[in-house]
Every structure is written in structure tokens, then in C-alpha cells.
Amino acid sequence: MVLLVSLAFALFPIVFVVSAAINPLGTLSSTDLLPTGASLSNFGNLFRNTAFEWWFLNSVLIASVSAAVSVFLSALAAYAFSRMRFKGRRVGLLSLLLIQMFPQFLAIVAIFLIFTTVTDLWPAIGFNTPWGLLLLYLGGALGVNTWLMKGFYDTLPRELDESATMDGASHTQVFFRIMLPLVAPILAVTGLLAFIGTINEFLIANVFLTSPESKTLSVGMWGLVAGERNNNFGIFCAGTLLTAVPTVLVFQFLQRYIVSGLTAGAVKG
């Protein structure tokens, strides 16, 4: 009984969104849990009346590149913190943890002022550009990802590094040829978390992006219901279903790593 109630509770919003997306009238007031009709007009209006294809491409591009680069940088930092002993190592780890306690949005005023100057000097990475927003996102998850990866690196025996070093391997060779293949599960997990966090981010993107073609999915979709919530609800739900496609595909691609990656670094660190 509890399982059925939980399943119904989880499926209710999904069924309602699907019903609203195929509702021919496309309004909130005319949407019921079980649709009385079916039409793809909301999907057609979404592509015809909005710049949804640009929002989709911008979000996928920014989320993919940001996740890949942040995971790579975190892997480098975690390897250094786990395998090397240097002055400032402990302070650096604690600083990364402390910085993550404060949300990035607290610095939005400073970021806005900085990018106002950047836009004047280098428009290609300023406001309303995916590359400028990408630079903002790259530092957002480095602290959390570094700590997760460090815990995973710490579970690997040091004899692997020592054996490779004795055979003449450099730190670069050890990292790319030995360490990275072994930490593939945590790379997949942190990559998935970074992708989901970036593609769903709204606050900073809403300040940073203003032109219709440069918006991401979260900003563009919010604009559909910010003023005409009732009239645009069907279009909004149609876009919501399409917005879930990249995340589902990434999850399906990485799912075989998810369980081992979430648990492997939990017992040591």
C-alpha cells in the first residue's frame, strides 16, 4: 500500500505535465489530470513562437562543456591533494570546503560589474554569450567535485603509483594511464551532477542572459509563464518534456557507473 501511494505521488506531476502538453487548448484552466483530447499543437507553437531550439542548444553546449572541463580540473586537483604532499595542502582543502558554504549568487553584484567591463573589452566572452556564462559555471562545483574525487583517490593503493614510478612513469603518465581509468565511476558521477546542476541553473543565467537567442532553457522557459501563465501553460509543459531529454540521455549513458561511483569513496577520506 505504501509503495502504491509513493508511486502515485511520484507519477502525479509527470502525468499532469504530459496531459497539459498534449492538451489542445493549451491553457492551465483547461488542463485536467486525464486529458480529454490529444494534440501536438503545443509542440508546434513552442518551436514556431519561441526560440526554443536556441535555448536547447545553448543549454546542452554550456552544460556539456562545463561538466567536462570542471570534472577534468577537479580530477587534476584531487590527484594532487591525494597523492602529493606540499605546503598549503591542508589549507587548500579547507579553503575549498569553506568556499562551497557560500552560494555563488552572493557574488552576483561583483560578477555583474566585472562582466560589464569584460563585455566592453572582449564581447565574445561577455554578456549574452555562452562562453562568458561557461566561465562563471566552471568554478561553481570545483570544491565539491574535488572532495568527492579525493575520497575516491584515497581508496586506491599507493603501490600502483610507486610501481609505475619505479618503471619510469612520470606523474602525468601515472595520472592519465593508471589513475583516470580506475576512477571512471566517480568521474561519471561528478560529471552527471555537474551537468544537471548547470542545465537547471536559473538565477545567474537570468542576470547574465537577456537576448532571446542567448538564453538557456531555464531562463527561456521561465519567460513563458512569467506573464501569461494560463495561456502559455501547454507550451511550457511541452518544453518541459523536451528539456528532460538531455538529462535522461546522460543518465542512461552513465548509469552503469552511478552506484559504484556514489559509494566507493564513502568509507575513506
PDB file of N, CA and C in Angstrom, residues 38-111:
ATOM      1  N   ALA A  38      -6.189  15.055 -27.445  1.00  0.00           N
ATOM      2  CA  ALA A  38      -4.747  14.943 -27.671  1.00  0.00           C
ATOM      3  C   ALA A  38      -4.369  15.678 -28.940  1.00  0.00           C
ATOM      4  N   SER A  39      -3.309  16.474 -28.837  1.00  0.00           N
ATOM      5  CA  SER A  39      -2.816  17.226 -29.988  1.00  0.00           C
ATOM      6  C   SER A  39      -1.364  17.591 -29.750  1.00  0.00           C
ATOM      7  N   LEU A  40      -0.630  17.735 -30.838  1.00  0.00           N
ATOM      8  CA  LEU A  40       0.765  18.160 -30.762  1.00  0.00           C
ATOM      9  C   LEU A  40       0.930  19.643 -31.086  1.00  0.00           C
ATOM     10  N   SER A  41      -0.177  20.380 -31.012  1.00  0.00           N
ATOM     11  CA  SER A  41      -0.131  21.801 -31.353  1.00  0.00           C
ATOM     12  C   SER A  41       0.765  22.595 -30.409  1.00  0.00           C
ATOM     13  N   ASN A  42       0.817  22.188 -29.140  1.00  0.00           N
ATOM     14  CA  ASN A  42       1.677  22.912 -28.190  1.00  0.00           C
ATOM     15  C   ASN A  42       3.145  22.788 -28.568  1.00  0.00           C
ATOM     16  N   PHE A  43       3.549  21.627 -29.062  1.00  0.00           N
ATOM     17  CA  PHE A  43       4.930  21.454 -29.504  1.00  0.00           C
ATOM     18  C   PHE A  43       5.215  22.298 -30.740  1.00  0.00           C
ATOM     19  N   GLY A  44       4.230  22.350 -31.657  1.00  0.00           N
ATOM     20  CA  GLY A  44       4.406  23.191 -32.833  1.00  0.00           C
ATOM     21  C   GLY A  44       4.498  24.663 -32.495  1.00  0.00           C
ATOM     22  N   ASN A  45       3.632  25.118 -31.572  1.00  0.00           N
ATOM     23  CA  ASN A  45       3.669  26.524 -31.154  1.00  0.00           C
ATOM     24  C   ASN A  45       4.961  26.842 -30.410  1.00  0.00           C
ATOM     25  N   LEU A  46       5.499  25.853 -29.687  1.00  0.00           N
ATOM     26  CA  LEU A  46       6.747  26.070 -28.956  1.00  0.00           C
ATOM     27  C   LEU A  46       7.885  26.425 -29.908  1.00  0.00           C
ATOM     28  N   PHE A  47       8.006  25.688 -31.008  1.00  0.00           N
ATOM     29  CA  PHE A  47       9.091  25.946 -31.958  1.00  0.00           C
ATOM     30  C   PHE A  47       8.770  27.123 -32.878  1.00  0.00           C
ATOM     31  N   ARG A  48       7.480  27.357 -33.104  1.00  0.00           N
ATOM     32  CA  ARG A  48       7.095  28.414 -34.029  1.00  0.00           C
ATOM     33  C   ARG A  48       7.105  29.794 -33.378  1.00  0.00           C
ATOM     34  N   ASN A  49       6.739  29.865 -32.113  1.00  0.00           N
ATOM     35  CA  ASN A  49       6.556  31.164 -31.448  1.00  0.00           C
ATOM     36  C   ASN A  49       7.677  31.532 -30.491  1.00  0.00           C
ATOM     37  N   THR A  50       8.605  30.644 -30.250  1.00  0.00           N
ATOM     38  CA  THR A  50       9.702  30.929 -29.329  1.00  0.00           C
ATOM     39  C   THR A  50      11.025  30.543 -29.984  1.00  0.00           C
ATOM     40  N   ALA A  51      12.117  30.879 -29.308  1.00  0.00           N
ATOM     41  CA  ALA A  51      13.464  30.494 -29.770  1.00  0.00           C
ATOM     42  C   ALA A  51      13.939  29.254 -29.018  1.00  0.00           C
ATOM     43  N   PHE A  52      13.024  28.275 -28.875  1.00  0.00           N
ATOM     44  CA  PHE A  52      13.330  27.094 -28.057  1.00  0.00           C
ATOM     45  C   PHE A  52      14.549  26.348 -28.565  1.00  0.00           C
ATOM     46  N   GLU A  53      14.708  26.247 -29.880  1.00  0.00           N
ATOM     47  CA  GLU A  53      15.864  25.497 -30.407  1.00  0.00           C
ATOM     48  C   GLU A  53      17.184  26.136 -29.989  1.00  0.00           C
ATOM     49  N   TRP A  54      17.215  27.483 -29.907  1.00  0.00           N
ATOM     50  CA  TRP A  54      18.422  28.163 -29.434  1.00  0.00           C
ATOM     51  C   TRP A  54      18.625  27.927 -27.946  1.00  0.00           C
ATOM     52  N   TRP A  55      17.542  27.972 -27.173  1.00  0.00           N
ATOM     53  CA  TRP A  55      17.650  27.706 -25.734  1.00  0.00           C
ATOM     54  C   TRP A  55      18.195  26.299 -25.494  1.00  0.00           C
ATOM     55  N   PHE A  56      17.686  25.355 -26.267  1.00  0.00           N
ATOM     56  CA  PHE A  56      18.095  23.961 -26.106  1.00  0.00           C
ATOM     57  C   PHE A  56      19.575  23.793 -26.442  1.00  0.00           C
ATOM     58  N   LEU A  57      19.992  24.328 -27.574  1.00  0.00           N
ATOM     59  CA  LEU A  57      21.394  24.202 -27.987  1.00  0.00           C
ATOM     60  C   LEU A  57      22.329  24.903 -27.005  1.00  0.00           C
ATOM     61  N   ASN A  58      21.940  26.093 -26.557  1.00  0.00           N
ATOM     62  CA  ASN A  58      22.771  26.815 -25.593  1.00  0.00           C
ATOM     63  C   ASN A  58      22.934  26.029 -24.305  1.00  0.00           C
ATOM     64  N   SER A  59      21.835  25.459 -23.791  1.00  0.00           N
ATOM     65  CA  SER A  59      21.897  24.718 -22.529  1.00  0.00           C
ATOM     66  C   SER A  59      22.749  23.468 -22.653  1.00  0.00           C
ATOM     67  N   VAL A  60      22.545  22.720 -23.734  1.00  0.00           N
ATOM     68  CA  VAL A  60      23.319  21.489 -23.928  1.00  0.00           C
ATOM     69  C   VAL A  60      24.801  21.806 -24.099  1.00  0.00           C
ATOM     70  N   LEU A  61      25.113  22.839 -24.870  1.00  0.00           N
ATOM     71  CA  LEU A  61      26.507  23.223 -25.075  1.00  0.00           C
ATOM     72  C   LEU A  61      27.160  23.649 -23.767  1.00  0.00           C
ATOM     73  N   ILE A  62      26.512  24.560 -23.053  1.00  0.00           N
ATOM     74  CA  ILE A  62      27.097  25.076 -21.822  1.00  0.00           C
ATOM     75  C   ILE A  62      27.218  23.973 -20.777  1.00  0.00           C
ATOM     76  N   ALA A  63      26.166  23.172 -20.607  1.00  0.00           N
ATOM     77  CA  ALA A  63      26.189  22.122 -19.586  1.00  0.00           C
ATOM     78  C   ALA A  63      27.225  21.051 -19.914  1.00  0.00           C
ATOM     79  N   SER A  64      27.335  20.667 -21.178  1.00  0.00           N
ATOM     80  CA  SER A  64      28.279  19.612 -21.563  1.00  0.00           C
ATOM     81  C   SER A  64      29.726  20.069 -21.384  1.00  0.00           C
ATOM     82  N   VAL A  65      30.043  21.240 -21.925  1.00  0.00           N
ATOM     83  CA  VAL A  65      31.418  21.734 -21.833  1.00  0.00           C
ATOM     84  C   VAL A  65      31.770  22.045 -20.386  1.00  0.00           C
ATOM     85  N   SER A  66      30.854  22.664 -19.651  1.00  0.00           N
ATOM     86  CA  SER A  66      31.121  22.994 -18.258  1.00  0.00           C
ATOM     87  C   SER A  66      31.346  21.741 -17.419  1.00  0.00           C
ATOM     88  N   ALA A  67      30.519  20.724 -17.623  1.00  0.00           N
ATOM     89  CA  ALA A  67      30.681  19.482 -16.864  1.00  0.00           C
ATOM     90  C   ALA A  67      32.007  18.808 -17.194  1.00  0.00           C
ATOM     91  N   ALA A  68      32.348  18.733 -18.489  1.00  0.00           N
ATOM     92  CA  ALA A  68      33.585  18.057 -18.886  1.00  0.00           C
ATOM     93  C   ALA A  68      34.816  18.776 -18.348  1.00  0.00           C
ATOM     94  N   VAL A  69      34.854  20.092 -18.491  1.00  0.00           N
ATOM     95  CA  VAL A  69      36.033  20.847 -18.050  1.00  0.00           C
ATOM     96  C   VAL A  69      36.136  20.859 -16.532  1.00  0.00           C
ATOM     97  N   SER A  70      35.015  21.041 -15.830  1.00  0.00           N
ATOM     98  CA  SER A  70      35.069  21.074 -14.368  1.00  0.00           C
ATOM     99  C   SER A  70      35.472  19.721 -13.796  1.00  0.00           C
ATOM    100  N   VAL A  71      35.012  18.630 -14.415  1.00  0.00           N
ATOM    101  CA  VAL A  71      35.412  17.296 -13.954  1.00  0.00           C
ATOM    102  C   VAL A  71      36.905  17.077 -14.180  1.00  0.00           C
ATOM    103  N   PHE A  72      37.411  17.512 -15.327  1.00  0.00           N
ATOM    104  CA  PHE A  72      38.838  17.344 -15.606  1.00  0.00           C
ATOM    105  C   PHE A  72      39.691  18.150 -14.626  1.00  0.00           C
ATOM    106  N   LEU A  73      39.322  19.406 -14.382  1.00  0.00           N
ATOM    107  CA  LEU A  73      40.075  20.230 -13.438  1.00  0.00           C
ATOM    108  C   LEU A  73      39.985  19.668 -12.023  1.00  0.00           C
ATOM    109  N   SER A  74      38.811  19.174 -11.647  1.00  0.00           N
ATOM    110  CA  SER A  74      38.649  18.582 -10.315  1.00  0.00           C
ATOM    111  C   SER A  74      39.482  17.314 -10.176  1.00  0.00           C
ATOM    112  N   ALA A  75      39.561  16.525 -11.252  1.00  0.00           N
ATOM    113  CA  ALA A  75      40.368  15.308 -11.213  1.00  0.00           C
ATOM    114  C   ALA A  75      41.846  15.639 -11.020  1.00  0.00           C
ATOM    115  N   LEU A  76      42.317  16.688 -11.690  1.00  0.00           N
ATOM    116  CA  LEU A  76      43.702  17.113 -11.504  1.00  0.00           C
ATOM    117  C   LEU A  76      43.958  17.571 -10.078  1.00  0.00           C
ATOM    118  N   ALA A  77      43.053  18.402  -9.551  1.00  0.00           N
ATOM    119  CA  ALA A  77      43.222  18.918  -8.188  1.00  0.00           C
ATOM    120  C   ALA A  77      43.143  17.793  -7.171  1.00  0.00           C
ATOM    121  N   ALA A  78      42.176  16.884  -7.335  1.00  0.00           N
ATOM    122  CA  ALA A  78      42.020  15.786  -6.379  1.00  0.00           C
ATOM    123  C   ALA A  78      43.242  14.867  -6.391  1.00  0.00           C
ATOM    124  N   TYR A  79      43.816  14.625  -7.550  1.00  0.00           N
ATOM    125  CA  TYR A  79      45.023  13.791  -7.635  1.00  0.00           C
ATOM    126  C   TYR A  79      46.175  14.439  -6.879  1.00  0.00           C
ATOM    127  N   ALA A  80      46.320  15.744  -7.055  1.00  0.00           N
ATOM    128  CA  ALA A  80      47.400  16.444  -6.356  1.00  0.00           C
ATOM    129  C   ALA A  80      47.188  16.411  -4.845  1.00  0.00           C
ATOM    130  N   PHE A  81      45.961  16.661  -4.385  1.00  0.00           N
ATOM    131  CA  PHE A  81      45.692  16.670  -2.951  1.00  0.00           C
ATOM    132  C   PHE A  81      45.799  15.277  -2.335  1.00  0.00           C
ATOM    133  N   SER A  82      45.496  14.241  -3.099  1.00  0.00           N
ATOM    134  CA  SER A  82      45.518  12.885  -2.568  1.00  0.00           C
ATOM    135  C   SER A  82      46.905  12.262  -2.588  1.00  0.00           C
ATOM    136  N   ARG A  83      47.672  12.517  -3.644  1.00  0.00           N
ATOM    137  CA  ARG A  83      48.918  11.786  -3.827  1.00  0.00           C
ATOM    138  C   ARG A  83      50.175  12.593  -3.495  1.00  0.00           C
ATOM    139  N   MET A  84      50.071  13.896  -3.406  1.00  0.00           N
ATOM    140  CA  MET A  84      51.255  14.718  -3.192  1.00  0.00           C
ATOM    141  C   MET A  84      51.184  15.412  -1.835  1.00  0.00           C
ATOM    142  N   ARG A  85      52.341  15.695  -1.286  1.00  0.00           N
ATOM    143  CA  ARG A  85      52.439  16.419  -0.022  1.00  0.00           C
ATOM    144  C   ARG A  85      53.201  17.712  -0.280  1.00  0.00           C
ATOM    145  N   PHE A  86      52.537  18.836  -0.063  1.00  0.00           N
ATOM    146  CA  PHE A  86      53.139  20.129  -0.353  1.00  0.00           C
ATOM    147  C   PHE A  86      52.632  21.145   0.657  1.00  0.00           C
ATOM    148  N   LYS A  87      53.355  22.231   0.768  1.00  0.00           N
ATOM    149  CA  LYS A  87      52.989  23.284   1.701  1.00  0.00           C
ATOM    150  C   LYS A  87      51.678  23.933   1.275  1.00  0.00           C
ATOM    151  N   GLY A  88      50.759  24.070   2.223  1.00  0.00           N
ATOM    152  CA  GLY A  88      49.460  24.660   1.943  1.00  0.00           C
ATOM    153  C   GLY A  88      48.411  23.657   1.508  1.00  0.00           C
ATOM    154  N   ARG A  89      48.742  22.360   1.551  1.00  0.00           N
ATOM    155  CA  ARG A  89      47.789  21.342   1.109  1.00  0.00           C
ATOM    156  C   ARG A  89      46.547  21.330   1.990  1.00  0.00           C
ATOM    157  N   ARG A  90      46.740  21.278   3.288  1.00  0.00           N
ATOM    158  CA  ARG A  90      45.591  21.233   4.200  1.00  0.00           C
ATOM    159  C   ARG A  90      44.771  22.527   4.132  1.00  0.00           C
ATOM    160  N   VAL A  91      45.476  23.658   4.057  1.00  0.00           N
ATOM    161  CA  VAL A  91      44.776  24.947   3.951  1.00  0.00           C
ATOM    162  C   VAL A  91      43.972  25.011   2.663  1.00  0.00           C
ATOM    163  N   GLY A  92      44.536  24.484   1.592  1.00  0.00           N
ATOM    164  CA  GLY A  92      43.829  24.490   0.320  1.00  0.00           C
ATOM    165  C   GLY A  92      42.560  23.655   0.355  1.00  0.00           C
ATOM    166  N   LEU A  93      42.642  22.470   0.975  1.00  0.00           N
ATOM    167  CA  LEU A  93      41.468  21.621   1.090  1.00  0.00           C
ATOM    168  C   LEU A  93      40.370  22.279   1.923  1.00  0.00           C
ATOM    169  N   LEU A  94      40.773  22.853   3.052  1.00  0.00           N
ATOM    170  CA  LEU A  94      39.794  23.518   3.908  1.00  0.00           C
ATOM    171  C   LEU A  94      39.211  24.757   3.234  1.00  0.00           C
ATOM    172  N   SER A  95      40.024  25.445   2.468  1.00  0.00           N
ATOM    173  CA  SER A  95      39.528  26.636   1.761  1.00  0.00           C
ATOM    174  C   SER A  95      38.484  26.255   0.726  1.00  0.00           C
ATOM    175  N   LEU A  96      38.727  25.157  -0.006  1.00  0.00           N
ATOM    176  CA  LEU A  96      37.736  24.695  -0.972  1.00  0.00           C
ATOM    177  C   LEU A  96      36.423  24.347  -0.295  1.00  0.00           C
ATOM    178  N   LEU A  97      36.524  23.702   0.865  1.00  0.00           N
ATOM    179  CA  LEU A  97      35.312  23.339   1.599  1.00  0.00           C
ATOM    180  C   LEU A  97      34.599  24.568   2.120  1.00  0.00           C
ATOM    181  N   LEU A  98      35.348  25.539   2.611  1.00  0.00           N
ATOM    182  CA  LEU A  98      34.739  26.746   3.163  1.00  0.00           C
ATOM    183  C   LEU A  98      34.058  27.572   2.082  1.00  0.00           C
ATOM    184  N   ILE A  99      34.686  27.680   0.931  1.00  0.00           N
ATOM    185  CA  ILE A  99      34.120  28.477  -0.155  1.00  0.00           C
ATOM    186  C   ILE A  99      32.776  27.913  -0.604  1.00  0.00           C
ATOM    187  N   GLN A 100      32.650  26.574  -0.576  1.00  0.00           N
ATOM    188  CA  GLN A 100      31.405  25.955  -1.022  1.00  0.00           C
ATOM    189  C   GLN A 100      30.237  26.215  -0.078  1.00  0.00           C
ATOM    190  N   MET A 101      30.512  26.717   1.115  1.00  0.00           N
ATOM    191  CA  MET A 101      29.434  27.023   2.054  1.00  0.00           C
ATOM    192  C   MET A 101      28.648  28.257   1.630  1.00  0.00           C
ATOM    193  N   PHE A 102      29.217  29.075   0.763  1.00  0.00           N
ATOM    194  CA  PHE A 102      28.563  30.302   0.323  1.00  0.00           C
ATOM    195  C   PHE A 102      28.124  30.133  -1.127  1.00  0.00           C
ATOM    196  N   PRO A 103      26.853  30.327  -1.415  1.00  0.00           N
ATOM    197  CA  PRO A 103      26.382  30.181  -2.805  1.00  0.00           C
ATOM    198  C   PRO A 103      26.997  31.215  -3.719  1.00  0.00           C
ATOM    199  N   GLN A 104      27.189  30.832  -4.970  1.00  0.00           N
ATOM    200  CA  GLN A 104      27.820  31.713  -5.952  1.00  0.00           C
ATOM    201  C   GLN A 104      26.984  32.965  -6.192  1.00  0.00           C
ATOM    202  N   PHE A 105      25.679  32.866  -5.969  1.00  0.00           N
ATOM    203  CA  PHE A 105      24.808  34.002  -6.241  1.00  0.00           C
ATOM    204  C   PHE A 105      25.084  35.178  -5.315  1.00  0.00           C
ATOM    205  N   LEU A 106      25.741  34.935  -4.172  1.00  0.00           N
ATOM    206  CA  LEU A 106      26.082  36.034  -3.278  1.00  0.00           C
ATOM    207  C   LEU A 106      27.033  37.026  -3.944  1.00  0.00           C
ATOM    208  N   ALA A 107      27.777  36.561  -4.913  1.00  0.00           N
ATOM    209  CA  ALA A 107      28.745  37.426  -5.595  1.00  0.00           C
ATOM    210  C   ALA A 107      28.194  37.982  -6.903  1.00  0.00           C
ATOM    211  N   ILE A 108      26.876  37.930  -7.095  1.00  0.00           N
ATOM    212  CA  ILE A 108      26.315  38.300  -8.387  1.00  0.00           C
ATOM    213  C   ILE A 108      26.567  39.770  -8.719  1.00  0.00           C
ATOM    214  N   VAL A 109      26.550  40.649  -7.708  1.00  0.00           N
ATOM    215  CA  VAL A 109      26.802  42.068  -7.974  1.00  0.00           C
ATOM    216  C   VAL A 109      28.226  42.272  -8.469  1.00  0.00           C
ATOM    217  N   ALA A 110      29.190  41.644  -7.789  1.00  0.00           N
ATOM    218  CA  ALA A 110      30.582  41.745  -8.218  1.00  0.00           C
ATOM    219  C   ALA A 110      30.777  41.126  -9.601  1.00  0.00           C
ATOM    220  N   ILE A 111      30.128  39.989  -9.836  1.00  0.00           N
ATOM    221  CA  ILE A 111      30.235  39.339 -11.141  1.00  0.00           C
ATOM    222  C   ILE A 111      29.662  40.234 -12.238  1.00  0.00           C
TER     223      ILE A 111
END
